[in-house]
Every structure is written in structure tokens, then in C-alpha cells.
PDB file of C-alpha atoms in Angstrom:
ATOM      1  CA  UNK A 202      18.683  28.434  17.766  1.00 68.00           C
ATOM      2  CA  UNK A 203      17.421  31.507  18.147  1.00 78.00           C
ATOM      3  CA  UNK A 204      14.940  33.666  20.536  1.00 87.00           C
ATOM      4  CA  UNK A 205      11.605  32.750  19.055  1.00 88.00           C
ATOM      5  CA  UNK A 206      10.180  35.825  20.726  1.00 89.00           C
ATOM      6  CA  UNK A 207      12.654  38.071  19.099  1.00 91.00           C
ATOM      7  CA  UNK A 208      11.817  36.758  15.755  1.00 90.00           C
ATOM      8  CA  UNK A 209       7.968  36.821  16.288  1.00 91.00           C
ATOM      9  CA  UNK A 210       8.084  40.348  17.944  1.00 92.00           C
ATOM     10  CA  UNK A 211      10.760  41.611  14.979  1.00 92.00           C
ATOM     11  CA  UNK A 212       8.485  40.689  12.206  1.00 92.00           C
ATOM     12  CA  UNK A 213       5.341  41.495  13.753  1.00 92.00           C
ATOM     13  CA  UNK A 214       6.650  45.353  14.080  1.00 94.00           C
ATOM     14  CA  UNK A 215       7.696  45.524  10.782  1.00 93.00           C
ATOM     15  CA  UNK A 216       4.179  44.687   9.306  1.00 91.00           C
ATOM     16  CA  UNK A 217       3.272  47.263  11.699  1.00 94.00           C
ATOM     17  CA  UNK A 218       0.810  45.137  13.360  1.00 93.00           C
ATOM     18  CA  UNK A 219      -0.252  45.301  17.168  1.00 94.00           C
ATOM     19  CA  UNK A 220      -0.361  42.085  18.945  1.00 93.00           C
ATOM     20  CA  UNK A 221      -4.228  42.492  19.305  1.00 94.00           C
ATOM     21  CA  UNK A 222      -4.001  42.087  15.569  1.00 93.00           C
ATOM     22  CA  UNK A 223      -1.856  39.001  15.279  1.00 93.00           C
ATOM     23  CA  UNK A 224      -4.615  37.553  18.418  1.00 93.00           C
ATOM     24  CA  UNK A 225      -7.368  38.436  16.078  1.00 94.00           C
ATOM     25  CA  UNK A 226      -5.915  36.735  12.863  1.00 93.00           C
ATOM     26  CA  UNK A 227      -5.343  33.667  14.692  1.00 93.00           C
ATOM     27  CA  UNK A 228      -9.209  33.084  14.923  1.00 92.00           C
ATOM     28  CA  UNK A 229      -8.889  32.703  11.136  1.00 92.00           C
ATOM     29  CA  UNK A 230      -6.867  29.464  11.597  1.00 90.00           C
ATOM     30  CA  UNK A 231      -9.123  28.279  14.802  1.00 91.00           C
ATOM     31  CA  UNK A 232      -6.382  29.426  17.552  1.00 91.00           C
ATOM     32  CA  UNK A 233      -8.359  31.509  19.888  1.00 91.00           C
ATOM     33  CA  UNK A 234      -6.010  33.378  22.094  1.00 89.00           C
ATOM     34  CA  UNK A 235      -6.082  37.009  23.553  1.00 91.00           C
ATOM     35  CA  UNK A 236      -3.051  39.664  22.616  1.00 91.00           C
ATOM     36  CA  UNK A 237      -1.852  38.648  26.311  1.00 91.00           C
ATOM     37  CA  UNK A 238      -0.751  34.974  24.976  1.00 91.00           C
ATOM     38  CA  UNK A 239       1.112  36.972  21.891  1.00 92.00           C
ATOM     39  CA  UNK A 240       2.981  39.062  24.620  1.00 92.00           C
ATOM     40  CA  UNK A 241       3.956  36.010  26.443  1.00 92.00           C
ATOM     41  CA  UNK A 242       5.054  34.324  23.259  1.00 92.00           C
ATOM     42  CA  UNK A 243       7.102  37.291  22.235  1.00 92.00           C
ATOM     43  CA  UNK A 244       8.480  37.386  25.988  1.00 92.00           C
ATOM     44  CA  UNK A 245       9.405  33.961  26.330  1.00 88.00           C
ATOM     45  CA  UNK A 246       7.720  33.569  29.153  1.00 89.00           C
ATOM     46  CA  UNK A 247       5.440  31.121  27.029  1.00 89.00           C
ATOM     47  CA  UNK A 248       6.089  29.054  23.593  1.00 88.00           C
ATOM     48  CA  UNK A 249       3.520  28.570  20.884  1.00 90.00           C
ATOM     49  CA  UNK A 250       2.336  25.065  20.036  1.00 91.00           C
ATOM     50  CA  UNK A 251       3.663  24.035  16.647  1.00 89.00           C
ATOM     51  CA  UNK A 252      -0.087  24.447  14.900  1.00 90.00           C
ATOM     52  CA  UNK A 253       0.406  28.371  16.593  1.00 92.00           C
ATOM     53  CA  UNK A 254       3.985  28.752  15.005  1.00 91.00           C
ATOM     54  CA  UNK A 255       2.722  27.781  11.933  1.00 92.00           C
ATOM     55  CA  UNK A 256      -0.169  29.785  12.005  1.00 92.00           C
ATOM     56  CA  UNK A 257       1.865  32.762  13.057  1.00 92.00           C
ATOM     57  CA  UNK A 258       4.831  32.268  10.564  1.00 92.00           C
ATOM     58  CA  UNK A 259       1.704  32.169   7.666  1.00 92.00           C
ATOM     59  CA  UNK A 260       0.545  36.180   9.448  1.00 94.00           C
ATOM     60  CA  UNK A 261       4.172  37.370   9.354  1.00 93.00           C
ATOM     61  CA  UNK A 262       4.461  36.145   6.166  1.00 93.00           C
ATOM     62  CA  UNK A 263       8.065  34.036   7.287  1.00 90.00           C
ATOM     63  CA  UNK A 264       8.735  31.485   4.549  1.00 85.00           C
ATOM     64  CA  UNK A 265      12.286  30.576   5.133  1.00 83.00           C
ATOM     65  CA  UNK A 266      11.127  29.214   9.142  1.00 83.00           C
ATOM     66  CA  UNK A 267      14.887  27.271   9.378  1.00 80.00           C
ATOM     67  CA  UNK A 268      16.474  30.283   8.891  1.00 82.00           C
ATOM     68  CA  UNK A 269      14.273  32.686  10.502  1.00 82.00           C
ATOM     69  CA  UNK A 270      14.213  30.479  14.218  1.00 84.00           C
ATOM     70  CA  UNK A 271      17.284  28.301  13.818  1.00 83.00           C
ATOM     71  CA  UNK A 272      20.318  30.007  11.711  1.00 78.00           C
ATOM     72  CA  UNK A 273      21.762  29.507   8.353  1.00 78.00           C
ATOM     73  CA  UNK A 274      19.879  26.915   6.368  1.00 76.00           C
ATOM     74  CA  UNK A 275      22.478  23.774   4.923  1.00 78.00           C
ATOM     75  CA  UNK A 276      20.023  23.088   2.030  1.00 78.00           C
ATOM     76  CA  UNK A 277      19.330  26.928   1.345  1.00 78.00           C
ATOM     77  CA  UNK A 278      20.490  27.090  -2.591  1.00 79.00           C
ATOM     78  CA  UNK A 279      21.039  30.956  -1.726  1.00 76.00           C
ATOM     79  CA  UNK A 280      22.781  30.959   1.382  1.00 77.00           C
ATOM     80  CA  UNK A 281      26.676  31.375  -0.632  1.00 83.00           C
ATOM     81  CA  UNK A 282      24.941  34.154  -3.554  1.00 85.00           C
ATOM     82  CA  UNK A 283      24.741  37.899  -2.567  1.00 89.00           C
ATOM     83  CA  UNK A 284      21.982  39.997  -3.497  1.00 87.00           C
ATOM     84  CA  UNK A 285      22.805  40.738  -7.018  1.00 90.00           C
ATOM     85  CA  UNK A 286      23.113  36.345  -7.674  1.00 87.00           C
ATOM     86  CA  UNK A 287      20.267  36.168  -5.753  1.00 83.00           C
ATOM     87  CA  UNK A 288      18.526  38.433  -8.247  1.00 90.00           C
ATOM     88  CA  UNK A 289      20.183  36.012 -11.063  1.00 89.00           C
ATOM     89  CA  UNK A 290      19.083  32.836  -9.582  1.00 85.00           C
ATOM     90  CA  UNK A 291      15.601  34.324  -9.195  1.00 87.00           C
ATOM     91  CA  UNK A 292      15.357  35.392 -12.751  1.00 88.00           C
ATOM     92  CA  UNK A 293      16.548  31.636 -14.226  1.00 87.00           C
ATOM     93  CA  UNK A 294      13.869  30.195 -11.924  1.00 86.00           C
ATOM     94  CA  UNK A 295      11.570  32.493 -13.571  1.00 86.00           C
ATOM     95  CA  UNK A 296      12.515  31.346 -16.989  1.00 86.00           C
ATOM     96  CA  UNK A 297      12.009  27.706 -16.343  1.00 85.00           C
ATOM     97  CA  UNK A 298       8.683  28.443 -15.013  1.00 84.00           C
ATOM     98  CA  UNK A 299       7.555  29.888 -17.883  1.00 85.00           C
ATOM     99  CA  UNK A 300       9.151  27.493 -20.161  1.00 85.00           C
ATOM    100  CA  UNK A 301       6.708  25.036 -19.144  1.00 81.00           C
ATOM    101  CA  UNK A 302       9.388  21.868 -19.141  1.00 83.00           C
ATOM    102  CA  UNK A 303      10.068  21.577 -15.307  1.00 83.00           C
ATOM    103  CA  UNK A 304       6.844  22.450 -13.816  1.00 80.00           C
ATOM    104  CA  UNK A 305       5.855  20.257 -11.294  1.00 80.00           C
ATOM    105  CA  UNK A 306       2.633  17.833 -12.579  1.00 81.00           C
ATOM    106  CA  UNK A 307      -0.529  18.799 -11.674  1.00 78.00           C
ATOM    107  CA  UNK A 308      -2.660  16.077 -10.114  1.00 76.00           C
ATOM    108  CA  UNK A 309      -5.657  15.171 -11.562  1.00 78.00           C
ATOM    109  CA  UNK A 310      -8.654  14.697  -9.137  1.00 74.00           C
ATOM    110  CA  UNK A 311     -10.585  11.694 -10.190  1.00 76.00           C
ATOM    111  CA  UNK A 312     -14.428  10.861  -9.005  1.00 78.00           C
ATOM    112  CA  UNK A 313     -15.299   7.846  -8.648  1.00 81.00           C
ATOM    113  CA  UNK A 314     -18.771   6.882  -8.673  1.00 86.00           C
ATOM    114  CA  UNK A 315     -19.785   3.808  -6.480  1.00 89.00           C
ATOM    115  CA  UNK A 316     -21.136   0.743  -8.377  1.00 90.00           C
ATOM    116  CA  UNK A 317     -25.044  -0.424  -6.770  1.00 93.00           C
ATOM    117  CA  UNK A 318     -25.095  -3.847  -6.740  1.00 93.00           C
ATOM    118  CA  UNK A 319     -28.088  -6.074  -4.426  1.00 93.00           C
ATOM    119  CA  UNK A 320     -26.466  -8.079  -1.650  1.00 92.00           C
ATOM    120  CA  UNK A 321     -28.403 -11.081   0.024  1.00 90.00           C
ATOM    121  CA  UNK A 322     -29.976 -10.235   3.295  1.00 87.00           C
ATOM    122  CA  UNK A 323     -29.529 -13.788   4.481  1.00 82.00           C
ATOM    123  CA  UNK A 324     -25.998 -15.214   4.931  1.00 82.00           C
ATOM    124  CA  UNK A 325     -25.714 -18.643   2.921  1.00 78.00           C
ATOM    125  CA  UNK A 326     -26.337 -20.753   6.032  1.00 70.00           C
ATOM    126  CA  UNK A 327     -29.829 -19.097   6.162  1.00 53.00           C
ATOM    127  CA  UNK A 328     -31.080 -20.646   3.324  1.00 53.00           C
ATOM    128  CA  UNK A 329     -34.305 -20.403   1.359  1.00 55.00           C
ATOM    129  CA  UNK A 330     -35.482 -21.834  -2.342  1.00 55.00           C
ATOM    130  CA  UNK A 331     -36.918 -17.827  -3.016  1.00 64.00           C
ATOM    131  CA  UNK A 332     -33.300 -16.721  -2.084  1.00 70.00           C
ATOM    132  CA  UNK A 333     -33.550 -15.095  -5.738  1.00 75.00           C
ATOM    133  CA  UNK A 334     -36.561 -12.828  -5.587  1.00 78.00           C
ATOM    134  CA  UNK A 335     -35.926  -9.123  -5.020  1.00 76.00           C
ATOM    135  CA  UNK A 336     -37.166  -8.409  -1.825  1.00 81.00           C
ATOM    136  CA  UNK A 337     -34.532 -10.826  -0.221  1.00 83.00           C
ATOM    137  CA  UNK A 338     -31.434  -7.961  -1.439  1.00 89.00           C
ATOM    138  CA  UNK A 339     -30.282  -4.761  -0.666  1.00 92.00           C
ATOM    139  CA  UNK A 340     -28.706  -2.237  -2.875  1.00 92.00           C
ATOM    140  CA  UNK A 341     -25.670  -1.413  -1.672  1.00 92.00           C
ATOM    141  CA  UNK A 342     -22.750   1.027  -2.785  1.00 91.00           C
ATOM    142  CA  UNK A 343     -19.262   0.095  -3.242  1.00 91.00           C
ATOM    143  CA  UNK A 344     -16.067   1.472  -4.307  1.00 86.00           C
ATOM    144  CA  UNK A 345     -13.794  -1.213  -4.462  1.00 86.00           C
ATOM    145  CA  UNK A 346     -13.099  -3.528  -7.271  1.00 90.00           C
ATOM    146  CA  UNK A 347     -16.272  -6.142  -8.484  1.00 93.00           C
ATOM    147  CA  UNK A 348     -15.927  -8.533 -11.331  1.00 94.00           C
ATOM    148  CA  UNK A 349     -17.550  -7.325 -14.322  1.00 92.00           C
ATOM    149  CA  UNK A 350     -19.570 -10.364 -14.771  1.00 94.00           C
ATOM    150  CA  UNK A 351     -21.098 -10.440 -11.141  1.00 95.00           C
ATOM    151  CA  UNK A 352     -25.097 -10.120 -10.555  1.00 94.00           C
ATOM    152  CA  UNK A 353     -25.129  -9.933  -6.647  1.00 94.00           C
ATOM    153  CA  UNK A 354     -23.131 -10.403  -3.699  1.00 93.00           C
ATOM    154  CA  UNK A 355     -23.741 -12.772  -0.397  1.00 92.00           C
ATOM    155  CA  UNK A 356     -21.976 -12.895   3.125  1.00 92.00           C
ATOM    156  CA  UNK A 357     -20.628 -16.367   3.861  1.00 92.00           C
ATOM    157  CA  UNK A 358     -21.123 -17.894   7.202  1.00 89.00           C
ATOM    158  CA  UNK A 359     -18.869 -20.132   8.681  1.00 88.00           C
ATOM    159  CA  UNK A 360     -15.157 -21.544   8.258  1.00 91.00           C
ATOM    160  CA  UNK A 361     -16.510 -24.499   5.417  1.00 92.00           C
ATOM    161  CA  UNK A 362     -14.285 -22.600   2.502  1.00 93.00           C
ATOM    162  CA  UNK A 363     -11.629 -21.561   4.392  1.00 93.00           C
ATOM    163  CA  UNK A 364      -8.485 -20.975   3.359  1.00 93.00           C
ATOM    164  CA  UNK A 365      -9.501 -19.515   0.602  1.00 94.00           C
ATOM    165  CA  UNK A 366     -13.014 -18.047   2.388  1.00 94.00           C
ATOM    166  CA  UNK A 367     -13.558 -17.023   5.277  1.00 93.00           C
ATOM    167  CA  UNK A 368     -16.694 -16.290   7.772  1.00 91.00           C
ATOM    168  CA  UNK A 369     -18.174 -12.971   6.914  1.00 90.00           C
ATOM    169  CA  UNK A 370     -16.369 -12.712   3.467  1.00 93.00           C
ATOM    170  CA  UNK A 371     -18.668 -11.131   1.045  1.00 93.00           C
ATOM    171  CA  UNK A 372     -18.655 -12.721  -2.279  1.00 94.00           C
ATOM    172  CA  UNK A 373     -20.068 -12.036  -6.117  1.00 96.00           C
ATOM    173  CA  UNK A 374     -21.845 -14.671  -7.723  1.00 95.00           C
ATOM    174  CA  UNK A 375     -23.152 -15.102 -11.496  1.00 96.00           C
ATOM    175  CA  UNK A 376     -26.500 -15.565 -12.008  1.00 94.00           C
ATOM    176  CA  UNK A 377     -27.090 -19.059 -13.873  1.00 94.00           C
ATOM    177  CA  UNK A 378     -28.509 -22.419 -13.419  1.00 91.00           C
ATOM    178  CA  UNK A 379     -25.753 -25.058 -14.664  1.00 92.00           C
ATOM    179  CA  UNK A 380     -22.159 -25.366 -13.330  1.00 95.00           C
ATOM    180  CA  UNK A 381     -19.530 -27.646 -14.543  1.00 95.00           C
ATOM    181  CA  UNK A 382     -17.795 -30.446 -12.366  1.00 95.00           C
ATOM    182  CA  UNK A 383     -15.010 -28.782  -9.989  1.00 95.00           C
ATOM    183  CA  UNK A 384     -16.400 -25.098 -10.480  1.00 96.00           C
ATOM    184  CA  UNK A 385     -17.685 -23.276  -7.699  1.00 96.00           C
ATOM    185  CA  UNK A 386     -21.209 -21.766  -7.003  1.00 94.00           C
ATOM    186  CA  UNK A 387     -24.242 -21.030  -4.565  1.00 94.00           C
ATOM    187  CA  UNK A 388     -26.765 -23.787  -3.965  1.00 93.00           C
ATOM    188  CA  UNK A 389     -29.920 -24.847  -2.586  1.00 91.00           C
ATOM    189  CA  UNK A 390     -30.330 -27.999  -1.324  1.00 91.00           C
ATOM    190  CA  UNK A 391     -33.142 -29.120   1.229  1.00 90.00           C
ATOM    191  CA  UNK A 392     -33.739 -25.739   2.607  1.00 86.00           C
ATOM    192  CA  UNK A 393     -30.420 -24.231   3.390  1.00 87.00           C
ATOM    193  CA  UNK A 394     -28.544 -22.355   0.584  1.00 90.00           C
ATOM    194  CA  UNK A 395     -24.284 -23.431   0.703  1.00 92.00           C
ATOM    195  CA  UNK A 396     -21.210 -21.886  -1.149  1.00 94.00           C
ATOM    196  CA  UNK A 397     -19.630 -25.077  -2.256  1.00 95.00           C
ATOM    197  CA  UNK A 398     -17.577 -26.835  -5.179  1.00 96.00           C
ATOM    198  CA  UNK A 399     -19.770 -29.096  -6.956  1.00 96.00           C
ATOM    199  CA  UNK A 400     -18.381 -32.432  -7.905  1.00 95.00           C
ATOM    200  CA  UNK A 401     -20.323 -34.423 -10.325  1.00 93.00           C
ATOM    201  CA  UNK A 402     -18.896 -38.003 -10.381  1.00 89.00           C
ATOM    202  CA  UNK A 403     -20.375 -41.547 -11.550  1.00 89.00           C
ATOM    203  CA  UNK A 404     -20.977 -42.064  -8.064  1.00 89.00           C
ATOM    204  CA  UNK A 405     -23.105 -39.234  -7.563  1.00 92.00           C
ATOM    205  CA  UNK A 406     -23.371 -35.295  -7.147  1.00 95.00           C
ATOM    206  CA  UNK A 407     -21.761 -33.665  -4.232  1.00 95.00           C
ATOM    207  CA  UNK A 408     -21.293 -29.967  -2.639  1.00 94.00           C
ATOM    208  CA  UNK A 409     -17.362 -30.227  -1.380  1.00 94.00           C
ATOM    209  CA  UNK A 410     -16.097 -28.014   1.251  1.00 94.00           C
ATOM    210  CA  UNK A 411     -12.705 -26.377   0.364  1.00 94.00           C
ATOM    211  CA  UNK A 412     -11.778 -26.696   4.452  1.00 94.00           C
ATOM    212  CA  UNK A 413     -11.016 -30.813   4.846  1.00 93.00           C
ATOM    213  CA  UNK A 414     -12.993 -30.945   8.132  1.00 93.00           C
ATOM    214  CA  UNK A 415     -16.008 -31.170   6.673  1.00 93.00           C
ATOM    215  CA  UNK A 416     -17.596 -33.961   4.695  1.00 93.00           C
ATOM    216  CA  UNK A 417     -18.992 -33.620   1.401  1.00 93.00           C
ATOM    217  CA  UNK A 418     -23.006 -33.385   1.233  1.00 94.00           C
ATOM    218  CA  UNK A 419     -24.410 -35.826  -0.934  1.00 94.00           C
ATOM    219  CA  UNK A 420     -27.556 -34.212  -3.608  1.00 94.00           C
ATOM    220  CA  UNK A 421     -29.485 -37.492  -2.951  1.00 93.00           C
ATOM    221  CA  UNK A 422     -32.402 -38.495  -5.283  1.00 90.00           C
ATOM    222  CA  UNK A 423     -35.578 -36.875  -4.723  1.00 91.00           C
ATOM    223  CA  UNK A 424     -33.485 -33.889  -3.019  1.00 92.00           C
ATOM    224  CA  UNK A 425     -34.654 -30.152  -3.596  1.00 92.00           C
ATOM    225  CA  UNK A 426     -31.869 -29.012  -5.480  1.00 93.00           C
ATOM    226  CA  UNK A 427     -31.197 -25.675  -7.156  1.00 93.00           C
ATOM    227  CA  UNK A 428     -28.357 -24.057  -9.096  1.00 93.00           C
ATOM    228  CA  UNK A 429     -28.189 -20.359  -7.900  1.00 93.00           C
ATOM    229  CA  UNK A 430     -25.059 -18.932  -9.760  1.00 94.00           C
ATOM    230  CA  UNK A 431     -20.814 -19.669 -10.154  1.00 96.00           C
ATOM    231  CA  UNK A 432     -18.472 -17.616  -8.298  1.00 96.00           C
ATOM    232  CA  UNK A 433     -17.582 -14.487 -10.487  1.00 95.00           C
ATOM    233  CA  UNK A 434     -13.892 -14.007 -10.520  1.00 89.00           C
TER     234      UNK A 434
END
């Protein structure tokens, strides 16, 4: 490896700068140091950080920084071609470039606009019949992917859908007012609003937790019962 400071100080003479130059161009990269650090740097008697070496080698304009501080680079395409190959090699390069086949692609920067949908202010175990009306959601932005068909979004409370839900999980529901058997959907029923699978058998109608621990809830007759939407998916 060799003597950083003899590099640092070699190409800093040779752009004819001072080292109260090279201290004042390092404010341009936020590394606020006086020439004193630069002359301890190109003593030895102090080492740059790497975010300094960097910043330095970007001054003294040292691209090749393997060969420059360490020695002959393995992966250097040049390092067996004199001057005149060099020359060759440089002028091929130059050719593909402006052939246009092996440039490098160009990355496209995409925006992407957040999608406003209203999410519940209540969680689903803080029920209310009016859960529907406007002033009980929030517009909200979001990124991430939301089923097309979706109308708003609740929190869930509790472990009653687990596996497949979980407490806090934010879901999208579908705004309409008749399910089928087995589908799943947010309810009303006797002044608390559930996430549940409805099951509609000769026996009666039931809200069915996906988590076995808990019992299904019976919609009795005479119950207040409402249909708020089905799970969009």
C-alpha cells in the first residue's frame, strides 16, 4: 500500500493548489477542516476518514483510487496495454458509446401519486349503527397496493380473525348491504360493529370467528342487524 500522504501531497502540487485551497473545497462536501488537518494528512501524522478520502480523491480529480493508494489494479483492463493501446482501447470504447447498443439503461423515475381513501375512526369493536356517515372517516393517503373495488378501510381490534387477521390490521371493505353464506364482511349487530364470516344456515344466521376460540354470535330475532360491506380482495 502506499503513503497516502505522498499521493495526496503529489497530486495536490500538480493542480497547483495550496492546502488552504484543498481545506476550503472541503466545505463544499460538509468536511470543515483548517489547511493544518491537510498538512497532517499529507504528513502522516493523521489519516482522513473515508467520507474525507473520498471527498479529497473527487478535488484531485483521482479516479483510479486502487491504483493511486494501493498498487497495480488486478481488474484494471489497461494495466498490460502501453500508451499507444491505451489510446486504442480508448477509441473502441468511444465507438460503442456512440453506437448506442451497449449503453447502460437509463432508469426511469416514476411518481407515484398516493390513492385518498376514508378510514373508520372507530376500530370494529367500537361499534355504532351511523358507522357509515362521513364524519366518522378520515382521508388518508396511501401508497401501497388497495383493491380496486374497495370504498373504505377499518382497523380491526382484537385476535377474533386471526390467522388470517390480526389486531390492528387495517382492512378494505365494499360498500353493500347483502352478503352471501360463507363470505366475509363488516356488521352491526346490537351496537357493536364485528368483522366476521356470515353463515346463513336453516338453523339460523350467525357472525363466525375465523380464530376457533371464540363462539359464533347468533343474529337473534328482533336483533338490530346491519350489512355494512364484504371484504374487498
Amino acid at each position: 500500500m502506499k503513503n497516502i500522504g505522498d499521493v495526496l501531497a503529489k497530486h495536490r502540487k500538480n493542480k497547483h493548489l495550496s492546502q488552504i485551497d484543498i481545506a476550503e473545497r472541503l466545505q463544499a462536501y460538509g468536511i470543515h477542516v483548517k489547511n493544518a488537518a491537510v498538512s497532517s494528512w499529507e504528513k502522516n501524522t493523521n489519516t482522513p476518514t473515508a467520507a474525507q478520502l473520498l471527498a479529497l480523491c473527487e478535488i484531485l480529480e483521482i479516479s483510479d483510487i486502487y491504483t493511486e493508494f494501493i498498487g497495480e489494479n488486478p481488474r484494471d483492463p489497461f494495466r498490460d496495454l502501453n500508451e499507444a493501446g491505451m489510446q486504442k482501447a480508448m477509441e473502441y470504447i468511444d465507438l460503442l458509446k456512440k453506437s448506442g447498443e451497449y449503453r447502460k439503461p437509463v432508469a426511469e423515475v416514476i411518481r407515484i401519486r398516493p390513492k385518498i381513501m376514508p378510514v373508520a375512526l372507530m376500530r370494529t369493536s367500537a361499534g355504532t349503527g351511523n358507522f357509515l356517515e362521513d364524519e366518522n372517516f378520515e382521508q388518508m393517503e396511501f401508497y401501497g397496493p388497495i383493491p380496486q373495488n374497495a370504498d373504505f378501510g377499518v382497523y380491526l381490534s382484537g385476535d377474533s380473525m386471526e390467522p388470517r387477521f390480526h389486531d390492528e390490521d387495517l382492512i378494505w371493505i365494499k360498500r353493500t348491504d347483502y352478503l352471501e353464506d360463507g363470505d366475509l364482511g363488516l356488521f352491526f349487530l346490537n351496537g357493536m360493529t364485528y368483522f366476521k364470516k356470515l353463515s346463513q344456515k336453516r338453523s339460523g344466521t350467525y357472525l363466525i370467528s375465523l380464530n376457533p376460540q371464540y363462539k359464533p354470535i347468533p343474529v337473534l330475532e328482533g336483533s338490530t342487524f346491519k350489512i355494512f360491506g364484504k371484504l374487498a380482495e
